[in-house]
PDB file of C-alpha atoms in Angstrom:
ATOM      1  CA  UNK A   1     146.202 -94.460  83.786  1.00 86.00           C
ATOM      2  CA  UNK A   2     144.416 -91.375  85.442  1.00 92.00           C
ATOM      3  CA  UNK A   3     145.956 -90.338  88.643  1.00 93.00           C
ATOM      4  CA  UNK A   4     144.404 -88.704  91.628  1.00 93.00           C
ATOM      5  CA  UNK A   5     145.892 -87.143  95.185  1.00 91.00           C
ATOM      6  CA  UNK A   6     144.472 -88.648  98.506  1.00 91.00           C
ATOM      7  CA  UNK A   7     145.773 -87.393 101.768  1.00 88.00           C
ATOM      8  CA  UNK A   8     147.824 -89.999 103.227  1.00 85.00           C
ATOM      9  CA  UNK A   9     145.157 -90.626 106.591  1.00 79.00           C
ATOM     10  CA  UNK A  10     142.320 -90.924 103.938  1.00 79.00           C
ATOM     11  CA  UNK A  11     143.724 -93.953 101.823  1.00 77.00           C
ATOM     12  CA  UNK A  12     144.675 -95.865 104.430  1.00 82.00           C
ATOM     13  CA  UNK A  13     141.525 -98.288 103.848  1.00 86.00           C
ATOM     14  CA  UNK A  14     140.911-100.487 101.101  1.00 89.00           C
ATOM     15  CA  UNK A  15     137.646 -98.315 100.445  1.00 90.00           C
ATOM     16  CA  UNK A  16     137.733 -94.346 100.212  1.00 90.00           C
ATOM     17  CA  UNK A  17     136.053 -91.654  98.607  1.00 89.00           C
ATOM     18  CA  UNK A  18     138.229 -89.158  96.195  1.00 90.00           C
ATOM     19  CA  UNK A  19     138.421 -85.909  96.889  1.00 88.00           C
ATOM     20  CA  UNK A  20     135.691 -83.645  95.867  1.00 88.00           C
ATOM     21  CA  UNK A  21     137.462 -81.833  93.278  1.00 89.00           C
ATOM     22  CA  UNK A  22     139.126 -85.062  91.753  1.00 90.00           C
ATOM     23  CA  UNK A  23     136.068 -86.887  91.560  1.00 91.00           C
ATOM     24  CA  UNK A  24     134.238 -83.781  89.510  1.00 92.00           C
ATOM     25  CA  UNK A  25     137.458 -84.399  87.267  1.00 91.00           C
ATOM     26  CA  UNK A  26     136.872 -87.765  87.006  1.00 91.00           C
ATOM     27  CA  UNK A  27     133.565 -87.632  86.283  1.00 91.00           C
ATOM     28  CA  UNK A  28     133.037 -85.060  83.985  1.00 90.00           C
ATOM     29  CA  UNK A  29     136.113 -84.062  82.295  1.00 92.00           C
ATOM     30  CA  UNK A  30     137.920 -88.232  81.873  1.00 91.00           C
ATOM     31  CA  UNK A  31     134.109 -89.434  82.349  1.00 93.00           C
ATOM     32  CA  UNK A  32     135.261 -92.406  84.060  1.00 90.00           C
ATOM     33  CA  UNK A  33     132.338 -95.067  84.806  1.00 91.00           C
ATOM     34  CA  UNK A  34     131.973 -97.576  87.727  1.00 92.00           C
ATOM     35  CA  UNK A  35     134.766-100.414  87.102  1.00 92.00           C
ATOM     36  CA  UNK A  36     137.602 -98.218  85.948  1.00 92.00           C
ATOM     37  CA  UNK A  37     141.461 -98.165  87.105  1.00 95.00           C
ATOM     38  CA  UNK A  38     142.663 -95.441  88.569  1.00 94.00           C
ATOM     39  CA  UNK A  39     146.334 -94.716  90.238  1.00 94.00           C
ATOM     40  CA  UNK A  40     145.795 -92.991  94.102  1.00 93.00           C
ATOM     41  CA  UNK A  41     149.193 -91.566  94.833  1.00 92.00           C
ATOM     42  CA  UNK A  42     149.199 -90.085  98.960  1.00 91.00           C
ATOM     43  CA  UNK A  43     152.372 -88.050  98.413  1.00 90.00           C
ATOM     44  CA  UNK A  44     154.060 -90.184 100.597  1.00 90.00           C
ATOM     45  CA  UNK A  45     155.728 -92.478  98.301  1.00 90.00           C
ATOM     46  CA  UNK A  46     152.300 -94.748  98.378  1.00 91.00           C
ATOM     47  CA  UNK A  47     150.766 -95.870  94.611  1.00 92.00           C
ATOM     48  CA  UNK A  48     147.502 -97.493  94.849  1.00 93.00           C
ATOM     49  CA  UNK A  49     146.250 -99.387  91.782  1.00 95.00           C
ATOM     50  CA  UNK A  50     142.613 -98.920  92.542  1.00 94.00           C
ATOM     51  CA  UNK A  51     138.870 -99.746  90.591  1.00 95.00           C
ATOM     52  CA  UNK A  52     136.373 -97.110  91.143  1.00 93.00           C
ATOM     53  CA  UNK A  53     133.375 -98.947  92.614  1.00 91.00           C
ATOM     54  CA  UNK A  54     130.346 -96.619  92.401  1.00 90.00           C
ATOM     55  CA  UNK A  55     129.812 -92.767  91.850  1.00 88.00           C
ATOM     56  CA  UNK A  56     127.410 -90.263  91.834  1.00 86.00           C
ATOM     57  CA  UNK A  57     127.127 -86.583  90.893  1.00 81.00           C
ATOM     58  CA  UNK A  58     129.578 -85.373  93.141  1.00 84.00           C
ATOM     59  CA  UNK A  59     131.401 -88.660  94.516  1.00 89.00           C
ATOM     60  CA  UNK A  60     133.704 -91.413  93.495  1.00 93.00           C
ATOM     61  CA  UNK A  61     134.299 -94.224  95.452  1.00 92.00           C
ATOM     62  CA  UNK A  62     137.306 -96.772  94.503  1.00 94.00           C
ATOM     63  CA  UNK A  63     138.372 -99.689  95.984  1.00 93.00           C
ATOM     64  CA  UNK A  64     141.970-101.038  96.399  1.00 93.00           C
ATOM     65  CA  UNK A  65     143.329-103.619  94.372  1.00 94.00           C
ATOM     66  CA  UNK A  66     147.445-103.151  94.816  1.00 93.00           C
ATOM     67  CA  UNK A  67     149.309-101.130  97.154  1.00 93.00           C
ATOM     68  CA  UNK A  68     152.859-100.349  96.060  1.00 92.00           C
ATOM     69  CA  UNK A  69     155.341 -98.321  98.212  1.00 91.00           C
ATOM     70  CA  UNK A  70     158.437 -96.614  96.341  1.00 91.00           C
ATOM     71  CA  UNK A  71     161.010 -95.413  99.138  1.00 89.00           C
ATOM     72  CA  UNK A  72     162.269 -91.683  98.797  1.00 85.00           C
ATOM     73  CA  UNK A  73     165.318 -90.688  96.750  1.00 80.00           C
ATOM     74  CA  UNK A  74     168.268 -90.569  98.153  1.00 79.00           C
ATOM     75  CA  UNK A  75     170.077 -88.103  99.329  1.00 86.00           C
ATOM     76  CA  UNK A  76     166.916 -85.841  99.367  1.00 87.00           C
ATOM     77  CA  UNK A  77     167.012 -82.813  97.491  1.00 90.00           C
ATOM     78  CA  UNK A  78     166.436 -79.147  99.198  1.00 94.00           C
ATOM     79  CA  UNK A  79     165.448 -76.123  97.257  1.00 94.00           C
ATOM     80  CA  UNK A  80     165.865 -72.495  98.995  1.00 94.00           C
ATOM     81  CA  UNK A  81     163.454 -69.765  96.947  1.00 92.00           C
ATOM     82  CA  UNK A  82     162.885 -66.403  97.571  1.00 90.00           C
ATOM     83  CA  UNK A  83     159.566 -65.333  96.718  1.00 89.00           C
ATOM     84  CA  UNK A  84     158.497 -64.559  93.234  1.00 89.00           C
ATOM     85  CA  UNK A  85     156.035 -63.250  91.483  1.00 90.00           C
ATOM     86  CA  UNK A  86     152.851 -65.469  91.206  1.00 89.00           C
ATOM     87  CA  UNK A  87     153.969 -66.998  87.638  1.00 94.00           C
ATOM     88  CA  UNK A  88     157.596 -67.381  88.303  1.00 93.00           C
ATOM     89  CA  UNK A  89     156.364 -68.811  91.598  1.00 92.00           C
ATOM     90  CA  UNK A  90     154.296 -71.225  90.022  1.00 94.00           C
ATOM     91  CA  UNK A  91     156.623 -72.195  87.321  1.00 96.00           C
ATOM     92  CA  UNK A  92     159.938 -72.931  90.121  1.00 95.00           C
ATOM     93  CA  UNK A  93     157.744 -74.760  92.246  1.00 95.00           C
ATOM     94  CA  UNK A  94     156.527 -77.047  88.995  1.00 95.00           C
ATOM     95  CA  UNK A  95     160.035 -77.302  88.102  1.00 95.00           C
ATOM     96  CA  UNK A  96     161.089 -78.642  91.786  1.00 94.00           C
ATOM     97  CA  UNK A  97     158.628 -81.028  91.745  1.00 93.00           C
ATOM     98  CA  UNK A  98     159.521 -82.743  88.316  1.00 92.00           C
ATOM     99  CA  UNK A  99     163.172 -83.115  90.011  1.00 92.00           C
ATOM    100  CA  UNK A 100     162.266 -85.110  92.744  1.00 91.00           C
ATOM    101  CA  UNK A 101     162.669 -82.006  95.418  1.00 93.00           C
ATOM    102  CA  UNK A 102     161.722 -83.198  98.608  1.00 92.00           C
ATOM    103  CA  UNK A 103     161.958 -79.926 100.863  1.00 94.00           C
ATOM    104  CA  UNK A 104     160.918 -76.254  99.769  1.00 95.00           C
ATOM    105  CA  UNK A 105     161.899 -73.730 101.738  1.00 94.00           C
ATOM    106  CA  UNK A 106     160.236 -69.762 101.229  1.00 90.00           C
ATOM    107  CA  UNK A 107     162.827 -67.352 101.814  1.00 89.00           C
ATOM    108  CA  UNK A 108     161.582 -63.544 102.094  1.00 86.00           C
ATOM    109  CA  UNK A 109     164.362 -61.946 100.826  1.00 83.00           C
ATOM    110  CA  UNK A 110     165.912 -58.424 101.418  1.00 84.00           C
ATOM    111  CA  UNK A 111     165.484 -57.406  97.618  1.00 83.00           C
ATOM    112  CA  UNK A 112     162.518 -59.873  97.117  1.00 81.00           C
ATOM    113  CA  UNK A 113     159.399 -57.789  95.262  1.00 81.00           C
ATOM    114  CA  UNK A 114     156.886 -59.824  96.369  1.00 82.00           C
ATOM    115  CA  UNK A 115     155.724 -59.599 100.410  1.00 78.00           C
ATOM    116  CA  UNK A 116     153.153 -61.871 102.316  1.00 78.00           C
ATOM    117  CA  UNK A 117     151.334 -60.647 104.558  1.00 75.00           C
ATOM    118  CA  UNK A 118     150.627 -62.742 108.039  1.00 77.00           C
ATOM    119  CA  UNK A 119     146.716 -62.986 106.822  1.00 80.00           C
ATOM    120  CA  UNK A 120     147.591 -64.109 103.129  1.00 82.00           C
ATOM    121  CA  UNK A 121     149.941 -66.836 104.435  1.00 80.00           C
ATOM    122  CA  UNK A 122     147.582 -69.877 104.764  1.00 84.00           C
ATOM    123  CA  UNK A 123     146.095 -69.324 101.696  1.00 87.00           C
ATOM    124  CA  UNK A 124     148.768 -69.098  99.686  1.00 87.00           C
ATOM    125  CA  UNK A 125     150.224 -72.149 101.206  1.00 89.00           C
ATOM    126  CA  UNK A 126     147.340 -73.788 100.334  1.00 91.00           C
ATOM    127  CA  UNK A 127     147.406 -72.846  96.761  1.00 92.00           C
ATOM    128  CA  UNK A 128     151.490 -73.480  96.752  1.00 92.00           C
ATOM    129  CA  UNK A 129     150.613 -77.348  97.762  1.00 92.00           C
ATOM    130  CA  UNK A 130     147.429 -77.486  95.371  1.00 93.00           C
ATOM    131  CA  UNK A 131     149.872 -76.663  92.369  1.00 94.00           C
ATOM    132  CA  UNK A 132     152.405 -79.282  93.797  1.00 94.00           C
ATOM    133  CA  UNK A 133     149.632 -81.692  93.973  1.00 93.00           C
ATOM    134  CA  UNK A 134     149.002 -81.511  90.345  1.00 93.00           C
ATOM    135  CA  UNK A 135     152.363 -81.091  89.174  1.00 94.00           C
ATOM    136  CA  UNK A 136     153.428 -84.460  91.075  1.00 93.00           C
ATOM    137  CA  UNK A 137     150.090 -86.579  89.744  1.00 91.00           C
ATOM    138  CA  UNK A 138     151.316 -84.840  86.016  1.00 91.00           C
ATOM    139  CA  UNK A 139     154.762 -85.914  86.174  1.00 90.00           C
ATOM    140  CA  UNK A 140     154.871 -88.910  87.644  1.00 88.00           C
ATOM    141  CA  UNK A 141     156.151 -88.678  91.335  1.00 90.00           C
ATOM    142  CA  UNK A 142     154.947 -90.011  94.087  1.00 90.00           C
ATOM    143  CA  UNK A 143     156.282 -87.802  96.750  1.00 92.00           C
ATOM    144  CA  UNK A 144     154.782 -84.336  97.037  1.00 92.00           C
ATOM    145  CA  UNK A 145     157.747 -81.628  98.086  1.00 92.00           C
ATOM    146  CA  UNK A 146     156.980 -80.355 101.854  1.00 92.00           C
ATOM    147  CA  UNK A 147     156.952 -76.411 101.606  1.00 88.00           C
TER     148      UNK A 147
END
């Protein structure tokens, strides 16, 4: 079953529109149609069996049918990393995720290569929780790793 990323306030009503990147996924790369199931995961340890009800070019609605909680792992996992280059970056963070992480903390090391500067750090925090996004809807988890 296809699996999408809702941000926890959106999905908290039976009916709710997909993001506007997943629903471009959905609809043109699966080319999922009106009446078919789809898993909404909130990051949050929420899986919603839902049925997507109507979309158009750019928007997918679904409705939901089942809403099943799965409580976090415990103990909860913490991962300290300094920051890496943008692939090894990428790759750790993946890795985390798969192993049921729950807290990621960015450490600028003394010897670390890479710097962030104060006007870079929302964006890249952004993209950090966009790749944790899609590595928790590709391996299976249902809580996303707070960075």
């Amino acid at each position: 079953m296809h699996r999408f990323y809702v941000p926890p306030l959106d999905c908290q009503k039976d009916e709710f529109e997909l993001r506007a990147q997943d629903a471009r996924h959905a609809l043109n790369v699966l080319r999922l149609v009106d009446g078919n199931e789809v898993e909404v995961l909130n990051g949050r340890g929420d899986v919603l069996r839902a049925r997507i009800l109507a979309s158009s070019r750019r928007c997918v609605t679904v409705k939901v049918e089942s809403r099943i909680h799965r409580p976090a792992d415990k103990p909860a996992l913490g991962l300290a990393l300094p920051l890496l280059k943008p692939k090894a970056m990428d790759w750790s963070l993946q890795k985390a995720t798969e192993l049921g992480v729950s807290h990621i903390w960015l450490i600028d090391a003394e010897r670390s290569v890479v710097r962030w500067s104060i006007k870079d750090h929302a964006s890249k925090l952004d993209k950090l929780n966009t790749l944790l996004i899609e590595s928790m809807k590709q391996c299976g988890a249902v809580w996303k790793p707070q960075v």
